[in-house]
Amino acid sequence: MLAEIDPFYAMEINRLAHRLTGKIVIHMEYGQPSTGAPKAAIACAHQVLDSDGMGYWESRALQEGLAAHYRRCYGLTIAPERFILTCGASPALVLALSAFFAPGDRIALARPGYVAYRNVLKALHLVPVEIGCGPETRYQLAASHIEMLEPAPQGVIVASPANPTGTIIPDAELQRIADVCRARGCMVISDEIYHGLTYTGPAATMLAFDPNAFVIGSFSKYFSMVAWRLGWLLAPEDKAERARAFCGNMFLTAPSLSQHAGLEALEATDELEAHVDVYRTNRDLLLKALPRFGLDRIAPPDGAFYLYVDVGHLTDDSLAFCKQMLMDTGVAAAPGIDFDPVDGRHFIRFSFAVSTAETEDAIARLQPWFAARTKP
Ligand SMILES: Cc1ncc(COP(=O)(O)O)c(C=O)c1O
């Protein structure tokens, strides 16, 4: 049985953006930092290229560095070998789902949510149980959603801060989710890829509430190393060995060069916090400007670098809307159908991981466009 995998429509917008002539495009369609890797990471990579043959390798120093990072950020003591180093969060998700679930298992997740969750689940012959989450829970899963599912799912994916909304699940709700999952025998996979990128207070790790949760992390977002393909699966103590065995068979090891550079990135706090300051400024500018364009149905993002905006008063077709907006204004955004096949036709997602000058330019271009817009 071949699973139906939906395309990533933001890529269609990106391709269209690259075909546009005569317009400088502001790329707000992809969730990727426009800044490069930290300076020390790049310097380290140059040095490694000149001096190291590089081969299959799992860096103990990086595992220890990540353990220190968790101690510093969350006050948790974690054995370094529980970090399985992967080529980003994407393989870490595949790893957790393929090593610990069986075909046909039901996995609950929020809708809207990151497009790959649904598609990876389908590709692995797992069953996505999508839970429509609206403004009342700031588009996030709540324990009550999981409580109501019959039969209980085998797994639950939580993401806080989330893509596409940037909203954070409050600590008390994370605790309730952990309790319900424990009581109902569901394993929790917590995608914490946007940790570090927060504006309203730090995001708690699911591990603080459920020591048996699988946690997914990455160097792609806060550490600004998206194309270096480096991340981790933090597995429960009794499951790390199995996860590592699966990882070796499916992916071998993460790039050696990136592992060396990643270790340096863990220490580049001043540089990385300066990026967060830029995102915070961009977020605030957009949150102030968009309501002036009639776009006021937004859950203000607590983290990540996204604004998920309800444009239902203007369109029933978010893909066509994003294409038109791009062609008319040169501002590229992602259509909501990437994140929500049911209600996403009424939403678009802006990524504000661009410069502040680009954010200001985008606002200036969008203002007259939205002012002239009514639903066809
Ligand atoms: C929520 C979420 N999880 C995982 C990923 C995959 O990230 P990576 O580049 O680490 O594979 C992304 C990428 O945008 C994401 O938004």
Tab-separated table of N, CA and C in Angstrom, residues 145-246:
chain	number	residue	atom	x	y	z
A	145	HIS	N	-8.144	17.057	24.897
A	145	HIS	CA	-8.252	16.443	23.563
A	145	HIS	C	-7.835	14.980	23.626
A	146	ILE	N	-6.747	14.726	24.319
A	146	ILE	CA	-6.192	13.357	24.347
A	146	ILE	C	-7.084	12.456	25.205
A	147	GLU	N	-7.636	13.064	26.238
A	147	GLU	CA	-8.539	12.328	27.131
A	147	GLU	C	-9.754	11.787	26.372
A	148	MET	N	-10.205	12.582	25.389
A	148	MET	CA	-11.463	12.244	24.714
A	148	MET	C	-11.289	11.203	23.609
A	149	LEU	N	-10.059	10.933	23.203
A	149	LEU	CA	-9.863	10.034	22.053
A	149	LEU	C	-10.179	8.599	22.426
A	150	GLU	N	-10.999	7.952	21.621
A	150	GLU	CA	-11.315	6.537	21.815
A	150	GLU	C	-11.091	5.779	20.523
A	151	PRO	N	-10.308	4.732	20.497
A	151	PRO	CA	-9.490	4.264	21.604
A	151	PRO	C	-8.308	5.203	21.832
A	152	ALA	N	-7.593	4.988	22.930
A	152	ALA	CA	-6.428	5.829	23.217
A	152	ALA	C	-5.395	5.637	22.112
A	153	PRO	N	-4.764	6.724	21.689
A	153	PRO	CA	-3.706	6.566	20.678
A	153	PRO	C	-2.463	5.932	21.318
A	154	GLN	N	-1.604	5.356	20.479
A	154	GLN	CA	-0.346	4.798	21.017
A	154	GLN	C	0.677	5.912	21.262
A	155	GLY	N	0.539	6.995	20.513
A	155	GLY	CA	1.511	8.078	20.660
A	155	GLY	C	0.869	9.438	20.474
A	156	VAL	N	1.563	10.460	20.973
A	156	VAL	CA	1.102	11.842	20.831
A	156	VAL	C	2.310	12.685	20.447
A	157	ILE	N	2.138	13.525	19.432
A	157	ILE	CA	3.207	14.476	19.083
A	157	ILE	C	2.803	15.848	19.606
A	158	VAL	N	3.658	16.440	20.431
A	158	VAL	CA	3.420	17.828	20.838
A	158	VAL	C	4.570	18.688	20.310
A	159	ALA	N	4.265	19.926	20.037
A	159	ALA	CA	5.295	20.851	19.551
A	159	ALA	C	5.058	22.187	20.223
A	160	SER	N	6.036	22.639	20.993
A	160	SER	CA	5.866	23.877	21.750
A	160	SER	C	7.235	24.544	21.919
A	161	PRO	N	7.459	25.709	21.274
A	161	PRO	CA	6.590	26.458	20.387
A	161	PRO	C	6.286	25.655	19.113
A	162	ALA	N	5.122	25.942	18.539
A	162	ALA	CA	4.666	25.153	17.400
A	162	ALA	C	4.940	25.851	16.069
A	163	ASN	N	4.978	25.053	15.051
A	163	ASN	CA	4.912	25.524	13.683
A	163	ASN	C	3.517	25.114	13.199
A	164	PRO	N	2.651	25.959	12.703
A	164	PRO	CA	2.901	27.290	12.145
A	164	PRO	C	2.571	28.469	13.061
A	165	THR	N	2.218	28.267	14.320
A	165	THR	CA	1.679	29.388	15.108
A	165	THR	C	2.677	30.042	16.053
A	166	GLY	N	3.718	29.313	16.431
A	166	GLY	CA	4.662	29.849	17.414
A	166	GLY	C	4.123	29.834	18.833
A	167	THR	N	2.926	29.265	19.048
A	167	THR	CA	2.381	29.290	20.413
A	167	THR	C	3.027	28.206	21.281
A	168	ILE	N	3.075	28.508	22.574
A	168	ILE	CA	3.680	27.612	23.568
A	168	ILE	C	2.562	26.991	24.402
A	169	ILE	N	2.698	25.719	24.720
A	169	ILE	CA	1.755	25.074	25.645
A	169	ILE	C	2.190	25.451	27.066
A	170	PRO	N	1.277	26.034	27.876
A	170	PRO	CA	1.686	26.426	29.245
A	170	PRO	C	2.171	25.205	30.043
A	171	ASP	N	3.048	25.463	31.007
A	171	ASP	CA	3.636	24.371	31.808
A	171	ASP	C	2.565	23.475	32.432
A	172	ALA	N	1.509	24.106	32.994
A	172	ALA	CA	0.480	23.315	33.681
A	172	ALA	C	-0.214	22.373	32.703
A	173	GLU	N	-0.380	22.833	31.453
A	173	GLU	CA	-1.036	21.985	30.457
A	173	GLU	C	-0.084	20.867	30.013
A	174	LEU	N	1.203	21.183	29.907
A	174	LEU	CA	2.186	20.123	29.576
A	174	LEU	C	2.122	19.031	30.640
A	175	GLN	N	2.024	19.480	31.887
A	175	GLN	CA	1.936	18.507	32.996
A	175	GLN	C	0.686	17.636	32.824
A	176	ARG	N	-0.452	18.292	32.503
A	176	ARG	CA	-1.696	17.522	32.333
A	176	ARG	C	-1.586	16.567	31.147
A	177	ILE	N	-0.963	17.026	30.069
A	177	ILE	CA	-0.792	16.140	28.897
A	177	ILE	C	0.053	14.933	29.303
A	178	ALA	N	1.140	15.192	30.027
A	178	ALA	CA	2.016	14.084	30.474
A	178	ALA	C	1.218	13.112	31.335
A	179	ASP	N	0.382	13.652	32.235
A	179	ASP	CA	-0.396	12.780	33.140
A	179	ASP	C	-1.398	11.926	32.363
A	180	VAL	N	-2.108	12.580	31.430
A	180	VAL	CA	-3.110	11.833	30.651
A	180	VAL	C	-2.418	10.762	29.810
A	181	CYS	N	-1.307	11.115	29.205
A	181	CYS	CA	-0.595	10.141	28.351
A	181	CYS	C	-0.097	8.966	29.196
A	182	ARG	N	0.390	9.263	30.373
A	182	ARG	CA	0.870	8.187	31.253
A	182	ARG	C	-0.303	7.274	31.606
A	183	ALA	N	-1.422	7.893	31.996
A	183	ALA	CA	-2.587	7.105	32.416
A	183	ALA	C	-3.127	6.263	31.264
A	184	ARG	N	-3.042	6.784	30.045
A	184	ARG	CA	-3.641	6.075	28.912
A	184	ARG	C	-2.609	5.244	28.131
A	185	GLY	N	-1.369	5.240	28.599
A	185	GLY	CA	-0.343	4.400	27.957
A	185	GLY	C	0.115	4.913	26.603
A	186	CYS	N	0.109	6.256	26.406
A	186	CYS	CA	0.591	6.810	25.124
A	186	CYS	C	2.015	7.321	25.301
A	187	MET	N	2.852	7.028	24.323
A	187	MET	CA	4.207	7.589	24.349
A	187	MET	C	4.151	9.014	23.785
A	188	VAL	N	4.945	9.888	24.378
A	188	VAL	CA	4.947	11.295	23.943
A	188	VAL	C	6.208	11.585	23.143
A	189	ILE	N	6.007	12.195	21.986
A	189	ILE	CA	7.138	12.723	21.205
A	189	ILE	C	7.004	14.238	21.248
A	190	SER	N	8.002	14.902	21.801
A	190	SER	CA	7.935	16.343	21.961
A	190	SER	C	8.942	16.995	21.009
A	191	ASP	N	8.420	17.715	20.025
A	191	ASP	CA	9.293	18.388	19.058
A	191	ASP	C	9.663	19.750	19.641
A	192	GLU	N	10.913	19.883	20.075
A	192	GLU	CA	11.348	21.112	20.757
A	192	GLU	C	12.343	21.894	19.898
A	193	ILE	N	12.134	21.780	18.583
A	193	ILE	CA	13.071	22.392	17.632
A	193	ILE	C	13.142	23.909	17.771
A	194	TYR	N	12.052	24.554	18.265
A	194	TYR	CA	12.079	26.020	18.359
A	194	TYR	C	12.487	26.526	19.741
A	195	HIS	N	12.955	25.632	20.600
A	195	HIS	CA	13.410	26.100	21.908
A	195	HIS	C	14.581	27.068	21.717
A	196	GLY	N	14.607	28.059	22.570
A	196	GLY	CA	15.629	29.116	22.437
A	196	GLY	C	15.044	30.333	21.744
A	197	LEU	N	14.090	30.097	20.836
A	197	LEU	CA	13.456	31.210	20.118
A	197	LEU	C	12.126	31.522	20.810
A	198	THR	N	12.197	32.259	21.901
A	198	THR	CA	10.966	32.558	22.646
A	198	THR	C	10.943	34.040	23.033
A	199	TYR	N	9.731	34.584	23.150
A	199	TYR	CA	9.563	36.028	23.372
A	199	TYR	C	8.769	36.357	24.626
A	200	THR	N	8.086	35.364	25.171
A	200	THR	CA	7.206	35.653	26.311
A	200	THR	C	7.642	34.867	27.555
A	201	GLY	N	8.846	34.349	27.511
A	201	GLY	CA	9.342	33.510	28.610
A	201	GLY	C	9.797	32.182	28.016
A	202	PRO	N	10.683	31.488	28.710
A	202	PRO	CA	11.239	30.267	28.134
A	202	PRO	C	10.200	29.154	27.992
A	203	ALA	N	10.438	28.256	27.042
A	203	ALA	CA	9.563	27.089	26.860
A	203	ALA	C	10.111	25.952	27.712
A	204	ALA	N	9.222	25.293	28.439
A	204	ALA	CA	9.659	24.146	29.261
A	204	ALA	C	9.823	22.924	28.372
A	205	THR	N	10.735	22.044	28.773
A	205	THR	CA	10.859	20.781	28.038
A	205	THR	C	9.864	19.769	28.608
A	206	MET	N	9.328	18.947	27.718
A	206	MET	CA	8.379	17.901	28.134
A	206	MET	C	9.045	16.952	29.131
A	207	LEU	N	10.359	16.849	29.055
A	207	LEU	CA	11.085	15.945	29.964
A	207	LEU	C	10.886	16.310	31.429
A	208	ALA	N	10.614	17.578	31.677
A	208	ALA	CA	10.394	18.008	33.067
A	208	ALA	C	9.114	17.382	33.626
A	209	PHE	N	8.209	16.987	32.738
A	209	PHE	CA	6.919	16.438	33.176
A	209	PHE	C	6.799	14.948	32.904
A	210	ASP	N	7.522	14.481	31.877
A	210	ASP	CA	7.471	13.072	31.512
A	210	ASP	C	8.888	12.609	31.183
A	211	PRO	N	9.567	11.992	32.158
A	211	PRO	CA	10.955	11.576	31.911
A	211	PRO	C	11.063	10.509	30.820
A	212	ASN	N	9.918	9.930	30.413
A	212	ASN	CA	9.943	8.906	29.353
A	212	ASN	C	9.581	9.458	27.980
A	213	ALA	N	9.472	10.781	27.881
A	213	ALA	CA	9.146	11.364	26.574
A	213	ALA	C	10.354	11.268	25.639
A	214	PHE	N	10.078	11.196	24.340
A	214	PHE	CA	11.121	11.367	23.322
A	214	PHE	C	11.168	12.848	22.992
A	215	VAL	N	12.365	13.418	23.003
A	215	VAL	CA	12.482	14.837	22.677
A	215	VAL	C	13.303	14.984	21.394
A	216	ILE	N	12.796	15.840	20.520
A	216	ILE	CA	13.480	16.096	19.249
A	216	ILE	C	14.062	17.505	19.286
A	217	GLY	N	15.327	17.614	18.910
A	217	GLY	CA	15.973	18.931	18.874
A	217	GLY	C	16.783	19.064	17.597
A	218	SER	N	17.246	20.288	17.335
A	218	SER	CA	17.935	20.528	16.062
A	218	SER	C	18.824	21.758	16.153
A	219	PHE	N	19.824	21.781	15.285
A	219	PHE	CA	20.653	22.975	15.131
A	219	PHE	C	20.088	23.908	14.043
A	220	SER	N	18.939	23.537	13.457
A	220	SER	CA	18.439	24.286	12.295
A	220	SER	C	17.887	25.662	12.630
A	221	LYS	N	17.335	25.855	13.811
A	221	LYS	CA	16.575	27.086	14.049
A	221	LYS	C	17.341	28.042	14.963
A	222	TYR	N	17.311	27.822	16.288
A	222	TYR	CA	18.002	28.743	17.195
A	222	TYR	C	19.486	28.866	16.822
A	223	PHE	N	20.090	27.727	16.476
A	223	PHE	CA	21.536	27.740	16.204
A	223	PHE	C	21.862	28.191	14.779
A	224	SER	N	20.832	28.432	13.988
A	224	SER	CA	20.994	29.039	12.664
A	224	SER	C	21.883	28.196	11.739
A	225	MET	N	21.707	26.880	11.795
A	225	MET	CA	22.565	25.986	10.992
A	225	MET	C	21.698	25.013	10.180
A	226	VAL	N	20.718	25.595	9.469
A	226	VAL	CA	19.711	24.750	8.847
A	226	VAL	C	20.301	23.750	7.843
A	227	ALA	N	21.238	24.181	7.034
A	227	ALA	CA	21.737	23.288	5.976
A	227	ALA	C	22.902	22.416	6.440
A	228	TRP	N	23.276	22.547	7.678
A	228	TRP	CA	24.365	21.704	8.198
A	228	TRP	C	23.833	20.331	8.581
A	229	ARG	N	22.530	20.218	8.627
A	229	ARG	CA	21.836	18.970	8.890
A	229	ARG	C	22.348	18.287	10.158
A	230	LEU	N	21.982	18.866	11.270
A	230	LEU	CA	22.405	18.320	12.555
A	230	LEU	C	21.279	18.504	13.584
A	231	GLY	N	20.968	17.423	14.265
A	231	GLY	CA	19.942	17.479	15.302
A	231	GLY	C	20.108	16.286	16.224
A	232	TRP	N	19.088	16.060	17.047
A	232	TRP	CA	19.202	14.941	17.973
A	232	TRP	C	17.839	14.386	18.358
A	233	LEU	N	17.870	13.101	18.683
A	233	LEU	CA	16.742	12.495	19.379
A	233	LEU	C	17.228	12.223	20.790
A	234	LEU	N	16.533	12.773	21.761
A	234	LEU	CA	16.857	12.512	23.157
A	234	LEU	C	15.882	11.426	23.619
A	235	ALA	N	16.419	10.213	23.745
A	235	ALA	CA	15.559	9.053	23.999
A	235	ALA	C	15.513	8.746	25.490
A	236	PRO	N	14.406	8.139	25.960
A	236	PRO	CA	14.370	7.688	27.354
A	236	PRO	C	15.517	6.706	27.591
A	237	GLU	N	15.942	6.646	28.847
A	237	GLU	CA	17.132	5.870	29.200
A	237	GLU	C	17.070	4.422	28.667
A	238	ASP	N	15.920	3.768	28.824
A	238	ASP	CA	15.838	2.357	28.442
A	238	ASP	C	15.591	2.161	26.945
A	239	LYS	N	15.526	3.258	26.208
A	239	LYS	CA	15.226	3.118	24.780
A	239	LYS	C	16.351	3.660	23.890
A	240	ALA	N	17.387	4.237	24.524
A	240	ALA	CA	18.428	4.901	23.735
A	240	ALA	C	19.203	3.903	22.867
A	241	GLU	N	19.444	2.729	23.407
A	241	GLU	CA	20.252	1.757	22.659
A	241	GLU	C	19.526	1.315	21.383
A	242	ARG	N	18.229	1.047	21.537
A	242	ARG	CA	17.434	0.637	20.375
A	242	ARG	C	17.380	1.774	19.343
A	243	ALA	N	17.198	2.999	19.842
A	243	ALA	CA	17.139	4.149	18.929
A	243	ALA	C	18.461	4.280	18.176
A	244	ARG	N	19.572	4.076	18.878
A	244	ARG	CA	20.887	4.206	18.230
A	244	ARG	C	21.076	3.109	17.187
A	245	ALA	N	20.610	1.909	17.490
A	245	ALA	CA	20.734	0.804	16.531
A	245	ALA	C	19.931	1.110	15.262
A	246	PHE	N	18.726	1.643	15.450
A	246	PHE	CA	17.912	2.016	14.286
A	246	PHE	C	18.599	3.126	13.498
